[in-house]
PDB file of C-alpha atoms in Angstrom:
ATOM      1  CA  MET I  27      28.670 -37.467 -17.717  1.00  0.00           C
ATOM      2  CA  SER I  28      27.762 -40.812 -16.118  1.00  0.00           C
ATOM      3  CA  VAL I  29      30.175 -43.706 -15.942  1.00  0.00           C
ATOM      4  CA  GLN I  30      29.375 -47.287 -16.916  1.00  0.00           C
ATOM      5  CA  VAL I  31      29.196 -49.140 -13.621  1.00  0.00           C
ATOM      6  CA  SER I  32      30.386 -52.753 -13.567  1.00  0.00           C
ATOM      7  CA  THR I  33      27.555 -55.268 -13.967  1.00  0.00           C
ATOM      8  CA  ASP I  34      29.151 -57.517 -11.351  1.00  0.00           C
ATOM      9  CA  PHE I  35      29.086 -54.661  -8.845  1.00  0.00           C
ATOM     10  CA  LEU I  36      25.438 -53.908  -9.624  1.00  0.00           C
ATOM     11  CA  ARG I  37      24.478 -57.565  -9.204  1.00  0.00           C
ATOM     12  CA  MET I  38      26.078 -57.506  -5.750  1.00  0.00           C
ATOM     13  CA  LEU I  39      23.530 -54.793  -4.836  1.00  0.00           C
ATOM     14  CA  GLU I  40      20.500 -56.279  -6.584  1.00  0.00           C
ATOM     15  CA  GLY I  41      17.789 -57.462  -4.214  1.00  0.00           C
ATOM     16  CA  LYS I  42      19.802 -56.477  -1.119  1.00  0.00           C
ATOM     17  CA  SER I  43      20.106 -53.527   1.250  1.00  0.00           C
ATOM     18  CA  SER I  44      23.289 -51.439   1.091  1.00  0.00           C
ATOM     19  CA  ILE I  45      24.485 -48.309   2.847  1.00  0.00           C
ATOM     20  CA  PHE I  46      27.024 -45.884   1.378  1.00  0.00           C
ATOM     21  CA  PHE I  47      28.945 -43.579   3.699  1.00  0.00           C
ATOM     22  CA  HIS I  48      30.597 -40.481   2.255  1.00  0.00           C
ATOM     23  CA  GLN I  49      32.044 -37.143   3.349  1.00  0.00           C
ATOM     24  CA  GLU I  50      30.927 -34.922   0.488  1.00  0.00           C
ATOM     25  CA  PRO I  51      28.564 -32.058   1.396  1.00  0.00           C
ATOM     26  CA  ALA I  52      26.259 -32.899  -1.523  1.00  0.00           C
ATOM     27  CA  LEU I  53      23.128 -34.916  -0.725  1.00  0.00           C
ATOM     28  CA  CYS I  54      24.156 -37.684  -3.072  1.00  0.00           C
ATOM     29  CA  PRO I  55      27.753 -37.952  -4.348  1.00  0.00           C
ATOM     30  CA  LYS I  56      28.238 -38.567  -8.052  1.00  0.00           C
ATOM     31  CA  PRO I  57      29.556 -42.146  -7.751  1.00  0.00           C
ATOM     32  CA  LEU I  58      26.365 -43.165  -5.965  1.00  0.00           C
ATOM     33  CA  THR I  59      24.226 -41.305  -8.505  1.00  0.00           C
ATOM     34  CA  ASP I  60      25.925 -43.330 -11.242  1.00  0.00           C
ATOM     35  CA  ILE I  61      25.293 -46.547  -9.291  1.00  0.00           C
ATOM     36  CA  ILE I  62      21.603 -45.700  -8.826  1.00  0.00           C
ATOM     37  CA  ASN I  63      21.203 -44.839 -12.498  1.00  0.00           C
ATOM     38  CA  GLY I  64      23.183 -47.908 -13.522  1.00  0.00           C
ATOM     39  CA  ILE I  65      21.194 -50.410 -11.499  1.00  0.00           C
ATOM     40  CA  GLY I  66      17.900 -48.830 -12.582  1.00  0.00           C
ATOM     41  CA  THR I  67      18.869 -49.093 -16.237  1.00  0.00           C
ATOM     42  CA  ALA I  68      20.480 -52.532 -16.029  1.00  0.00           C
ATOM     43  CA  PHE I  69      17.490 -54.190 -14.380  1.00  0.00           C
ATOM     44  CA  ALA I  70      14.757 -51.901 -15.768  1.00  0.00           C
ATOM     45  CA  LEU I  71      13.405 -51.032 -12.326  1.00  0.00           C
ATOM     46  CA  PRO I  72      11.679 -47.830 -11.169  1.00  0.00           C
ATOM     47  CA  VAL I  73      13.419 -45.790  -8.464  1.00  0.00           C
ATOM     48  CA  ILE I  74      11.783 -44.417  -5.312  1.00  0.00           C
ATOM     49  CA  CYS I  75      13.777 -41.668  -3.575  1.00  0.00           C
ATOM     50  CA  MET I  76      12.870 -41.348   0.099  1.00  0.00           C
ATOM     51  CA  TYR I  77      13.669 -38.123   1.946  1.00  0.00           C
ATOM     52  CA  TRP I  78      12.899 -36.688   5.383  1.00  0.00           C
ATOM     53  CA  SER I  79      10.079 -34.166   5.774  1.00  0.00           C
ATOM     54  CA  GLU I  80       8.590 -32.510   8.855  1.00  0.00           C
ATOM     55  CA  GLN I  81       5.472 -31.453   6.898  1.00  0.00           C
ATOM     56  CA  THR I  82       3.480 -34.434   8.095  1.00  0.00           C
ATOM     57  CA  GLU I  83       0.084 -32.921   7.226  1.00  0.00           C
ATOM     58  CA  GLN I  84       0.989 -31.924   3.682  1.00  0.00           C
ATOM     59  CA  LEU I  85       2.940 -34.892   2.410  1.00  0.00           C
ATOM     60  CA  THR I  86       2.530 -35.564  -1.282  1.00  0.00           C
ATOM     61  CA  TYR I  87       3.868 -38.594  -3.092  1.00  0.00           C
ATOM     62  CA  GLY I  88       5.197 -37.868  -6.562  1.00  0.00           C
ATOM     63  CA  LEU I  89       5.086 -41.460  -7.750  1.00  0.00           C
ATOM     64  CA  GLN I  90       4.447 -40.395 -11.330  1.00  0.00           C
ATOM     65  CA  THR I  91       7.857 -38.739 -11.583  1.00  0.00           C
ATOM     66  CA  ALA I  92      11.121 -40.462 -12.458  1.00  0.00           C
ATOM     67  CA  PRO I  93      12.534 -41.073  -9.963  1.00  0.00           C
ATOM     68  CA  ALA I  94       9.482 -41.093  -7.696  1.00  0.00           C
ATOM     69  CA  MET I  95       9.804 -38.777  -4.680  1.00  0.00           C
ATOM     70  CA  PHE I  96       8.587 -40.288  -1.418  1.00  0.00           C
ATOM     71  CA  PRO I  97       8.684 -38.136   1.753  1.00  0.00           C
ATOM     72  CA  VAL I  98       9.088 -39.790   5.146  1.00  0.00           C
ATOM     73  CA  SER I  99       7.846 -38.260   8.397  1.00  0.00           C
ATOM     74  CA  ARG I 100       7.813 -39.379  12.018  1.00  0.00           C
ATOM     75  CA  ASP I 101       4.886 -41.662  11.221  1.00  0.00           C
ATOM     76  CA  PHE I 102       7.026 -44.628  10.184  1.00  0.00           C
ATOM     77  CA  THR I 103       4.069 -47.002  10.360  1.00  0.00           C
ATOM     78  CA  ALA I 104       2.142 -45.101   7.687  1.00  0.00           C
ATOM     79  CA  THR I 105       5.257 -44.982   5.528  1.00  0.00           C
ATOM     80  CA  LEU I 106       5.773 -48.743   5.816  1.00  0.00           C
ATOM     81  CA  ILE I 107       2.136 -49.400   4.898  1.00  0.00           C
ATOM     82  CA  ARG I 108       2.435 -47.288   1.734  1.00  0.00           C
ATOM     83  CA  LEU I 109       5.750 -48.847   0.782  1.00  0.00           C
ATOM     84  CA  GLY I 110       4.457 -52.336   1.531  1.00  0.00           C
ATOM     85  CA  LYS I 111       1.609 -51.846  -0.953  1.00  0.00           C
ATOM     86  CA  LEU I 112       4.032 -50.644  -3.626  1.00  0.00           C
ATOM     87  CA  LEU I 113       6.481 -53.497  -3.049  1.00  0.00           C
ATOM     88  CA  ALA I 114       3.644 -56.015  -3.243  1.00  0.00           C
ATOM     89  CA  GLU I 115       2.940 -54.864  -6.799  1.00  0.00           C
ATOM     90  CA  GLN I 116       6.451 -54.897  -8.290  1.00  0.00           C
ATOM     91  CA  GLN I 117      10.181 -54.604  -7.615  1.00  0.00           C
ATOM     92  CA  TYR I 118      11.730 -51.217  -6.911  1.00  0.00           C
ATOM     93  CA  ILE I 119      15.016 -49.572  -6.158  1.00  0.00           C
ATOM     94  CA  ILE I 120      14.454 -47.642  -2.936  1.00  0.00           C
ATOM     95  CA  VAL I 121      16.989 -44.921  -2.182  1.00  0.00           C
ATOM     96  CA  VAL I 122      16.951 -43.516   1.362  1.00  0.00           C
ATOM     97  CA  HIS I 123      18.370 -40.005   1.068  1.00  0.00           C
ATOM     98  CA  GLY I 124      17.015 -38.816   4.401  1.00  0.00           C
ATOM     99  CA  LEU I 125      18.856 -41.192   6.724  1.00  0.00           C
ATOM    100  CA  ASP I 126      20.968 -38.405   8.266  1.00  0.00           C
ATOM    101  CA  GLU I 127      17.973 -36.170   8.890  1.00  0.00           C
ATOM    102  CA  MET I 128      16.000 -39.049  10.382  1.00  0.00           C
ATOM    103  CA  ALA I 129      18.880 -40.077  12.614  1.00  0.00           C
ATOM    104  CA  PHE I 130      19.389 -36.601  14.050  1.00  0.00           C
ATOM    105  CA  THR I 131      15.659 -35.889  14.417  1.00  0.00           C
ATOM    106  CA  VAL I 132      14.036 -38.991  15.860  1.00  0.00           C
ATOM    107  CA  ASP I 133      14.995 -41.506  18.501  1.00  0.00           C
ATOM    108  CA  GLY I 134      17.340 -44.233  17.401  1.00  0.00           C
ATOM    109  CA  ARG I 135      15.105 -47.162  18.338  1.00  0.00           C
ATOM    110  CA  PRO I 136      12.101 -46.433  16.052  1.00  0.00           C
ATOM    111  CA  LEU I 137      14.406 -45.452  13.184  1.00  0.00           C
ATOM    112  CA  CYS I 138      16.449 -48.625  13.587  1.00  0.00           C
ATOM    113  CA  LYS I 139      13.255 -50.683  13.593  1.00  0.00           C
ATOM    114  CA  PHE I 140      11.906 -48.810  10.549  1.00  0.00           C
ATOM    115  CA  ILE I 141      15.076 -49.382   8.510  1.00  0.00           C
ATOM    116  CA  GLY I 142      15.222 -53.021   9.567  1.00  0.00           C
ATOM    117  CA  ILE I 143      11.604 -53.698   8.556  1.00  0.00           C
ATOM    118  CA  LEU I 144      12.050 -51.842   5.268  1.00  0.00           C
ATOM    119  CA  ALA I 145      15.171 -53.884   4.492  1.00  0.00           C
ATOM    120  CA  ASP I 146      13.268 -57.097   5.207  1.00  0.00           C
ATOM    121  CA  LYS I 147      10.366 -56.018   2.990  1.00  0.00           C
ATOM    122  CA  CYS I 148      12.745 -55.196   0.158  1.00  0.00           C
ATOM    123  CA  SER I 149      14.528 -58.515   0.529  1.00  0.00           C
ATOM    124  CA  GLY I 150      11.260 -60.427   0.587  1.00  0.00           C
ATOM    125  CA  ARG I 151      10.177 -58.808  -2.688  1.00  0.00           C
ATOM    126  CA  HIS I 152      13.657 -58.881  -4.244  1.00  0.00           C
ATOM    127  CA  SER I 153      13.719 -55.097  -4.317  1.00  0.00           C
ATOM    128  CA  THR I 154      16.938 -53.159  -3.769  1.00  0.00           C
ATOM    129  CA  MET I 155      17.478 -50.618  -1.000  1.00  0.00           C
ATOM    130  CA  LEU I 156      20.324 -48.097  -1.055  1.00  0.00           C
ATOM    131  CA  ALA I 157      20.857 -45.777   1.901  1.00  0.00           C
ATOM    132  CA  VAL I 158      23.043 -42.679   1.766  1.00  0.00           C
ATOM    133  CA  SER I 159      24.822 -41.251   4.795  1.00  0.00           C
ATOM    134  CA  ARG I 160      27.224 -38.340   5.081  1.00  0.00           C
ATOM    135  CA  ASN I 161      28.739 -39.952   8.160  1.00  0.00           C
ATOM    136  CA  PRO I 162      31.707 -42.034   6.972  1.00  0.00           C
ATOM    137  CA  HIS I 163      31.849 -44.129  10.100  1.00  0.00           C
ATOM    138  CA  LEU I 164      29.976 -47.200  11.261  1.00  0.00           C
ATOM    139  CA  ASP I 165      28.040 -45.549  13.039  1.00  0.00           C
ATOM    140  CA  GLU I 166      27.894 -44.952  16.775  1.00  0.00           C
ATOM    141  CA  GLU I 167      27.311 -41.198  16.411  1.00  0.00           C
ATOM    142  CA  TYR I 168      23.745 -41.855  15.315  1.00  0.00           C
ATOM    143  CA  GLY I 169      22.929 -43.868  18.404  1.00  0.00           C
ATOM    144  CA  ILE I 170      21.591 -46.704  16.240  1.00  0.00           C
ATOM    145  CA  ASP I 171      23.287 -49.881  15.131  1.00  0.00           C
ATOM    146  CA  THR I 172      23.110 -49.732  11.341  1.00  0.00           C
ATOM    147  CA  ARG I 173      26.013 -52.143  11.041  1.00  0.00           C
ATOM    148  CA  HIS I 174      23.731 -55.161  11.108  1.00  0.00           C
ATOM    149  CA  LEU I 175      20.740 -53.696   9.262  1.00  0.00           C
ATOM    150  CA  PHE I 176      22.330 -53.756   5.813  1.00  0.00           C
ATOM    151  CA  ASP I 177      23.628 -56.595   3.687  1.00  0.00           C
ATOM    152  CA  ASN I 178      26.410 -54.400   2.263  1.00  0.00           C
ATOM    153  CA  ARG I 179      28.321 -51.465   3.719  1.00  0.00           C
ATOM    154  CA  PHE I 180      30.507 -49.160   1.617  1.00  0.00           C
ATOM    155  CA  ARG I 181      32.605 -46.044   2.111  1.00  0.00           C
ATOM    156  CA  ILE I 182      33.144 -43.694  -0.815  1.00  0.00           C
ATOM    157  CA  GLU I 183      36.619 -42.184  -0.492  1.00  0.00           C
ATOM    158  CA  GLY I 184      37.542 -39.986  -3.452  1.00  0.00           C
ATOM    159  CA  SER I 185      37.883 -42.295  -6.441  1.00  0.00           C
ATOM    160  CA  THR I 186      37.526 -45.467  -4.370  1.00  0.00           C
ATOM    161  CA  ILE I 187      34.518 -47.444  -3.140  1.00  0.00           C
ATOM    162  CA  ARG I 188      35.530 -49.516  -0.131  1.00  0.00           C
ATOM    163  CA  GLN I 189      33.347 -52.401   1.043  1.00  0.00           C
ATOM    164  CA  VAL I 190      33.614 -52.856   4.799  1.00  0.00           C
ATOM    165  CA  GLY I 191      32.420 -55.426   7.293  1.00  0.00           C
ATOM    166  CA  PRO I 192      30.351 -54.746  10.428  1.00  0.00           C
ATOM    167  CA  ASP I 193      33.588 -54.153  12.335  1.00  0.00           C
ATOM    168  CA  GLY I 194      34.735 -51.503   9.830  1.00  0.00           C
ATOM    169  CA  HIS I 195      37.543 -53.580   8.309  1.00  0.00           C
ATOM    170  CA  THR I 196      37.942 -53.467   4.529  1.00  0.00           C
ATOM    171  CA  LEU I 197      36.614 -56.512   2.652  1.00  0.00           C
ATOM    172  CA  SER I 198      37.029 -55.373  -0.961  1.00  0.00           C
ATOM    173  CA  VAL I 199      38.023 -52.236  -2.861  1.00  0.00           C
ATOM    174  CA  TYR I 200      36.407 -50.996  -6.068  1.00  0.00           C
ATOM    175  CA  ASP I 201      37.066 -48.085  -8.383  1.00  0.00           C
ATOM    176  CA  LEU I 202      34.358 -45.638  -9.478  1.00  0.00           C
ATOM    177  CA  PHE I 203      33.387 -47.998 -12.303  1.00  0.00           C
ATOM    178  CA  GLY I 204      32.660 -50.745  -9.783  1.00  0.00           C
ATOM    179  CA  GLU I 205      35.640 -52.768 -10.972  1.00  0.00           C
ATOM    180  CA  ARG I 206      37.255 -54.688  -8.156  1.00  0.00           C
ATOM    181  CA  GLN I 207      40.828 -53.675  -7.467  1.00  0.00           C
ATOM    182  CA  ALA I 208      43.576 -56.139  -6.680  1.00  0.00           C
ATOM    183  CA  ALA I 209      43.758 -56.878  -2.995  1.00  0.00           C
ATOM    184  CA  ALA I 210      46.903 -55.996  -1.123  1.00  0.00           C
ATOM    185  CA  LYS I 211      49.279 -58.934  -0.806  1.00  0.00           C
ATOM    186  CA  PRO I 212      49.567 -60.421   2.664  1.00  0.00           C
ATOM    187  CA  VAL I 213      52.569 -59.325   4.651  1.00  0.00           C
ATOM    188  CA  GLY I 214      53.629 -62.952   5.024  1.00  0.00           C
ATOM    189  CA  THR I 215      54.042 -63.267   1.262  1.00  0.00           C
ATOM    190  CA  ASP I 216      56.323 -60.240   1.158  1.00  0.00           C
ATOM    191  CA  MET I 217      58.374 -61.572   4.084  1.00  0.00           C
ATOM    192  CA  GLU I 218      58.798 -64.888   2.320  1.00  0.00           C
ATOM    193  CA  LYS I 219      60.185 -63.075  -0.700  1.00  0.00           C
ATOM    194  CA  ILE I 220      62.645 -61.231   1.550  1.00  0.00           C
ATOM    195  CA  ARG I 221      63.752 -64.516   3.114  1.00  0.00           C
ATOM    196  CA  GLU I 222      64.185 -65.998  -0.341  1.00  0.00           C
ATOM    197  CA  ILE I 223      66.449 -63.145  -1.391  1.00  0.00           C
ATOM    198  CA  PHE I 224      68.734 -63.585   1.617  1.00  0.00           C
ATOM    199  CA  ARG I 225      68.595 -67.375   1.726  1.00  0.00           C
ATOM    200  CA  LEU I 226      72.067 -68.943   1.268  1.00  0.00           C
ATOM    201  CA  THR I 227      72.841 -71.584  -1.308  1.00  0.00           C
ATOM    202  CA  PRO I 228      74.401 -74.861  -0.029  1.00  0.00           C
ATOM    203  CA  GLU I 229      77.820 -73.723  -1.305  1.00  0.00           C
ATOM    204  CA  GLU I 230      77.486 -70.359   0.418  1.00  0.00           C
ATOM    205  CA  GLN I 231      76.422 -72.072   3.642  1.00  0.00           C
ATOM    206  CA  LYS I 232      79.492 -74.354   3.525  1.00  0.00           C
ATOM    207  CA  GLU I 233      81.776 -71.391   2.962  1.00  0.00           C
ATOM    208  CA  LEU I 234      80.175 -69.517   5.843  1.00  0.00           C
ATOM    209  CA  ASP I 235      80.626 -72.561   8.106  1.00  0.00           C
ATOM    210  CA  ARG I 236      84.285 -72.846   7.068  1.00  0.00           C
ATOM    211  CA  ILE I 237      84.953 -69.201   7.897  1.00  0.00           C
ATOM    212  CA  ALA I 238      83.169 -69.555  11.251  1.00  0.00           C
ATOM    213  CA  ASN I 239      85.157 -72.685  12.169  1.00  0.00           C
ATOM    214  CA  ASN I 240      88.434 -70.996  11.261  1.00  0.00           C
ATOM    215  CA  LYS I 241      87.479 -68.023  13.386  1.00  0.00           C
ATOM    216  CA  LEU I 242      86.671 -70.278  16.330  1.00  0.00           C
ATOM    217  CA  ARG I 243      90.065 -72.029  16.012  1.00  0.00           C
ATOM    218  CA  ASP I 244      91.829 -68.670  15.951  1.00  0.00           C
ATOM    219  CA  LEU I 245      89.992 -67.618  19.097  1.00  0.00           C
ATOM    220  CA  ASN I 246      90.924 -70.885  20.877  1.00  0.00           C
ATOM    221  CA  ILE I 247      94.599 -70.432  20.017  1.00  0.00           C
ATOM    222  CA  ARG I 248      94.467 -66.994  21.524  1.00  0.00           C
TER     223      ARG I 248
END
């Protein structure tokens, strides 16, 4: 059963490129499936699912299916030409399922360039690109710098979707419905409350001073 993803969360993805890191063994974790279905329904856009294929001579493009299946081989130029023609005709949601396979199969430089160009093409046509990676980190193991290729970066951790910056630090936290969770209160605020609890009233301060002065006089006598 699909969940109703927050419209505000979907609008944050619309017309931008986003990458979702997760640790589940499945190709596409359920929260991301709900997001893909939600954004496709909310904005009435067709979905193209891209996946890695080594069968370069027998690639077929199932664009009549829903979602459309679009294999990607080592010939990134041919892929970009086909996608460019599609994006010139209308807006799409492009889901890159094969990012892991691409990253471990080809050199980092052409893949990085391919993803960067595709993201620019999507942005120029106000199409949405969602990339899926089973690597939860940002992202040195691939040998490519994906941190600056995407407008949004998220980590799916159990029942939480965590938006992170290029440096990996958390920016915002969402639940599986895409509802933003309350941010943690700054430590300084908590410390101020602690100081307030132990802060003396003027009367208490006077009494404390009186006791201290008496103690000092006793010590001088001794």
